[in-house]
Amino acid sequence: MKLTTTFAAALLAATVMSGAAAAKTFVYCSEGSPEGFDPGLYTAGTTFDAAAHTVHNRLLEFKPGTTETIPGLAEDYEISEDGLEYTFKLRPGVKFHTTDYFTPTRELNADDVVYSFERQWKSDNPWNKYVAGANWEYFNGMGLPDLLESVEKVDDLTVRIKLKRPEAPFLASLAMPFASIMSKEYLDKLEADGQMHLLNQQPVGTGPFQFVAYQQDAVIRYKANPDYWNGKQKIDDLVFAITPDASVRYQKLKAGECHLMPFPNSADVEEMKADPNLKVLEQEGLNVAYLAYNTKIAPFDDVRVRKALNHAINKEAIVEAVFQGQATPAKNPIPPTMWSYNDAIEDDAYDLDAAKKLLEEAGVSSLDMKLWAMPVSRPYMLNARRAAEIMQSDFQKIGVNAEIVSYEWAEYLERSKAEDRDGAVMLGWTGDNGDPDNFLHTLLGCEAVGGNNRAQWCNEEFNSLVMKAKEASDIDERTRLYEEAQVVFKREAPWATIVHSLSVVPMRKNVEGFVQSPLGDFAFEGVDLVE
Amino acid sequence: MAVNTPKTADETVVLQGEHSASAIRWAMLAEFWYYFRQNRGAVLGAIVFGIILLVAIFAPLIAPHDPVIQVRGAFLKPPAWQAGGSWEYILGTDAVGRDILSRLIYGARFSLFVGLVVVTISVTVGVVVGLIAGYFRGPLDTFIMRLMDIILAFPSLLLALVLVAILGPGLLNAMIAIALVLQPHFVRLTRAAVMAEKNRDYVMAARVAGASRMRLMFRTILPNCTAPLIVQATLSFSNAILDAAALGFLGMGAQPPTPEWGTMLAEAREFVMRAWWVVTFPGLAILITVLAINLMGDGLRDALDPKLKRS
Amino acid sequence: MLQFLFRRLAVLIPTFIGVSIIAFAFIRLLPGDPVQMMAGERVISPERHAELSQQLGFDRPIVVQYLDYLGGIVTGDFGNSIVTKRPVLNEFLSLFPATLELSLCAILLAVLVGVPLGIIAAVKRGSWFDQSVMGVALVGYSMPIFWWGLLLIIFFSGVLQLTPVSGRISLMYFFPPVTGFMLIDSLLSGQAGAFKSALSHLILPTIVLATIPLAVIARQTRSAMLEVLSEDYVRTARAKGLPPRRVIGLHALRNALIPVVTTIGLQIGVLMAGAILTETIFSWPGIGKWMVDSVFRRDYTVVQGGLLLIAIIIMVVNLLVDVLYGLINPRIRY
């Protein structure tokens, strides 16, 4: 193709001119602009891809392709008997980036770790409000201010974190982007220079790539960290080309202008798979789309009615019409990629007769209900309206009149929380840290009624199972508890679990080493371009 | 011609005292039609517009398929004359199997409706406000004109976008937003015309004869300002269609699955490279409709007032 | 002259205040709580919500908020984006050159092509040239430009593969922005091929954005020329035996250009509006796209600040046009 050869020829010419020996440049066509470069401040995956996975490391990391935690900046750790103390041994010899704007004089030590947490936690820390509206979303969202007792330096390479109560999912939280470790030296320098806002524009970390430049809404440039503790990357230059339109991303991928892209149009995926120059990776996202009944209001307080409606939902049709095949019907509230997924559970089959029978048993002859559909496209549900229309027409066949309602997004989120809400609400969830607690307790626990628990469902049995699993630190025990919880969930059916959407990542054939993260991260450590 | 050329039948009766008012009206209509007919483009525009109007009215009878029903097996079929197409779906189908021709036909209803509603609101509000401003002058006038300046200070699409974001997405809100954004033009026009006419002899005459202020504004002065108003109205009609389509394109206008032309284009953007027909035909529909209206507008302008630039 | 300037500025001030009130009020009317928007599906506790609202200043009485805001504007503080936490003015300034470059190129194209076309069409009135130019112009301003852009992309980038699909310059060129104008910066960088790349990225968006102004300017020029050409003084000049070129160039043109200048000035508003659609289609990183994204994200401060800044620019441009008009129109004396 004209463009590829021109591009390739020009790239060759450019590298010859720059005198470097064939510097490898990897271009990632990203789907949006990062909100900023301080991962603690934000929650969007786009921002984490640009800020956290490139430039920073955390105490623990997720093993590529899984939600298990492995050592990161902490090469080892110990948990005390009572589950309240975590002692981390830091990796020696880890260097921070040397850039145009900062030269570190020392290596990573415990001060950096302590400071990275304190800045988000303590309101007297000079960095706590360093930008107007600084809101440490995830630090607060994961409940850390209530959980942490203290974060202390034991010696230069040892950090002890004390919790107020045992919480096994805590480790997974440490691998999340917000827990990226900053350079205290850099922060101090910025503070002394009166340039604190630069932390959000010119980041310094220990990660595989270091920040070079950002042209707003256009391009982000990184180069490989020559002193990376895990080995210098094979890619010399990493470029994020911000391309919000999915068809444009596809064109660029086809033309060889980018090597990898996220979030393709479902309609293009078939063609991508057939293209000999591309390869396509697919994996269930760490998400679930569900329809939450209000279990406090009749007739949805009767499990038979809930089960009946479950049987009337044609998940396959939704997969095809809304996702063009790129989703899998969901039977559990957690996705298959998550550990403790109970595959032995059987789904409520699409069976209109069974549905009608159950409604009869419950003494419900005709039912009018509201069906809430989101006004915006979400990663777990691309078109809620379309899905709702499919459900509506099936419900009609069993004598249920569903009226589709919608509100403006923020209002939708607000109103759907109400305990006396009228109707079944469609919503979804994308996992934060790969821990089942993040789904099962956050969305279905008794504490969350009136909040994240949109089914207003408080079930003693289920709740005690997930609470116990929260405290246990043995992973087998936790797995067992969560599997049981899923059985209870299926029996009581506070939700109709709809689908888990597939995450599809197309890339050029010559891209090696990219592993799809169940959390939807795009990290380029270990990625290479072969000839 | 003399300055006091009578423009309405009423005024002719006042000044000349001969011939019935309706006879004179007929004569003026005939004169208008003569000039209009001379402009071939305008006539063509009128014919095309008429066809579109008929299509919109008789949509359920003309459209071969239902515009909203999704047909599972017929996703993205190309138009009939291309390989893979069929005469069942003459212009092809979209991503969920809906016939494009039928959607275009029903879409005409929305576009014409939008144009009609927007122009009605803008004209009504704009003319009343402009009359008040032009007739009463003084601080009321200054305030109104400042307000209009403020509205005109924002780019129209941006203002409409923010307004729709406030009111909520949807075709009705989009129409209100666009009407609000377009009416300053009518205010200015009416005000200028009113100020020009206010001191004319025939107005004086009517005043002396004891006409009330309301009567003066609405029955005496206003009819003489109709020519530029009609021209501006056609311009606003086409602008309204374009703006509504733009809002639909941005996702703030008519919501899917409504077959509004701009919304169809928004849904089609994904298929730009693969299915050109999903993108081309809705845009073509918009272009043809707006073109027809603009042609008519040109013709109207030339025919209604010979003093305005004649091409 | 100075008096005129002062008078116009005096009018601008209340208009500006009115604009700021409207921008401020609008945003408060946007439904949806921005704090909730930031949290997404995640629910935040009422204490946290209150804390955040307080940080963002939403809990104070509205008049106080407005006055604070107005005070801030005078010092150049338009608030911070709720999403990126960065100052609105900084974001605006970093994105504005892209829009400005595109708009300037578009208006340049529109004037350089539209004015001559209009003049020739007027001179050759009634000829096939005249009719076809007017026909094309009519199609031009009846065109939905977002569709036009998509068509051009399909044809030139997709089928012919002549032009790139998005962005301002090819990725392989990396140089620090000096002026913010890619054309100038690429020349300054001295990198071979950079200028050509910047130019090729600019072509389609410019054509799309220039379409409506070009059509309007062509028509307007033609009308103005026609009116002038039928004036008595032109007939006199012709009767005197002056060559037609001189008649047109010297006498007619200058007078015809007066209304045309006003038209050009009025097109600035059209350009800003058109830029929104053009930037969306071509992923051009300018303020149009920024505004649309911010409206969708309920980024209050950005929408407010952006509206205000854009309105200021349009008002300033209108003022300049008025002044220019006064300068070239000999009938207006200040």
Short mmCIF file of N, CA and C in Angstrom, two decimals, chain B residues 9 16 18-19 43 49 54 64 67 74 86 98 106 108 110-111 115 139 147 161 167 186 194 214 222 232 241 245 250:
data_model
loop_
_atom_site.label_atom_id
_atom_site.label_comp_id
_atom_site.label_asym_id
_atom_site.label_seq_id
_atom_site.Cartn_x
_atom_site.Cartn_y
_atom_site.Cartn_z
N ALA B 9 -52.52 45.70 0.11
CA ALA B 9 -53.81 46.05 -0.47
C ALA B 9 -54.51 47.11 0.37
N GLN B 16 -55.51 55.06 -2.60
CA GLN B 16 -56.11 55.24 -3.92
C GLN B 16 -57.63 55.19 -3.90
N GLU B 18 -59.56 53.11 -4.72
CA GLU B 18 -60.30 52.45 -5.80
C GLU B 18 -60.01 50.98 -5.75
N HIS B 19 -60.63 50.19 -6.50
CA HIS B 19 -60.44 48.73 -6.65
C HIS B 19 -60.58 48.01 -5.33
N VAL B 43 -37.85 27.38 -9.44
CA VAL B 43 -38.97 26.49 -9.75
C VAL B 43 -38.58 25.04 -9.52
N PHE B 49 -38.87 20.29 -3.56
CA PHE B 49 -39.39 20.43 -2.19
C PHE B 49 -40.79 19.84 -2.09
N LEU B 54 -44.41 15.56 -0.26
CA LEU B 54 -45.32 14.45 -0.53
C LEU B 54 -44.77 13.15 0.04
N PRO B 64 -40.96 0.89 1.35
CA PRO B 64 -41.09 -0.55 1.15
C PRO B 64 -41.01 -1.36 2.44
N PRO B 67 -39.15 1.21 8.99
CA PRO B 67 -37.83 1.82 9.19
C PRO B 67 -37.15 1.42 10.49
N ALA B 74 -30.06 -9.59 7.35
CA ALA B 74 -29.76 -8.67 6.25
C ALA B 74 -28.87 -7.52 6.69
N SER B 86 -29.74 -6.53 -3.39
CA SER B 86 -30.95 -7.10 -3.98
C SER B 86 -31.97 -5.99 -4.13
N ARG B 98 -31.78 -2.68 8.77
CA ARG B 98 -32.92 -1.82 8.42
C ARG B 98 -32.72 -1.25 7.01
N TYR B 106 -38.91 7.99 5.82
CA TYR B 106 -39.46 8.43 7.10
C TYR B 106 -38.67 9.59 7.66
N ALA B 108 -37.55 12.02 6.12
CA ALA B 108 -38.01 13.28 5.54
C ALA B 108 -39.01 13.94 6.48
N PHE B 110 -39.10 13.82 9.73
CA PHE B 110 -38.44 14.49 10.84
C PHE B 110 -37.80 15.80 10.39
N SER B 111 -37.10 15.75 9.26
CA SER B 111 -36.41 16.96 8.83
C SER B 111 -37.38 18.09 8.53
N GLY B 115 -37.74 21.65 10.50
CA GLY B 115 -37.68 22.95 9.85
C GLY B 115 -38.92 23.77 10.17
N PRO B 139 -34.70 52.30 26.27
CA PRO B 139 -33.92 51.31 27.02
C PRO B 139 -34.37 49.87 26.75
N LEU B 147 -29.08 41.66 24.33
CA LEU B 147 -29.35 40.23 24.51
C LEU B 147 -29.10 39.48 23.20
N LEU B 161 -25.61 23.14 21.18
CA LEU B 161 -25.10 21.94 21.84
C LEU B 161 -25.23 22.05 23.35
N LEU B 167 -31.06 20.68 28.33
CA LEU B 167 -32.44 20.20 28.25
C LEU B 167 -32.50 18.69 28.15
N PHE B 186 -34.27 37.11 13.20
CA PHE B 186 -35.60 37.66 12.96
C PHE B 186 -35.82 38.93 13.75
N VAL B 194 -39.08 47.68 11.02
CA VAL B 194 -40.02 48.50 11.76
C VAL B 194 -39.52 49.94 11.88
N MET B 214 -51.21 48.30 19.03
CA MET B 214 -51.16 46.91 18.60
C MET B 214 -51.51 46.81 17.13
N LEU B 222 -46.26 45.48 10.12
CA LEU B 222 -45.73 44.14 9.90
C LEU B 222 -45.92 43.63 8.47
N GLN B 232 -35.69 35.29 5.03
CA GLN B 232 -34.94 34.81 6.18
C GLN B 232 -35.52 33.50 6.69
N ILE B 241 -32.59 22.50 9.45
CA ILE B 241 -32.39 21.11 9.05
C ILE B 241 -30.92 20.73 9.20
N ALA B 245 -29.46 18.09 11.98
CA ALA B 245 -28.66 16.94 11.54
C ALA B 245 -27.31 16.95 12.22
N LEU B 250 -23.79 14.55 16.33
CA LEU B 250 -23.00 14.58 17.54
C LEU B 250 -23.63 13.76 18.66
#
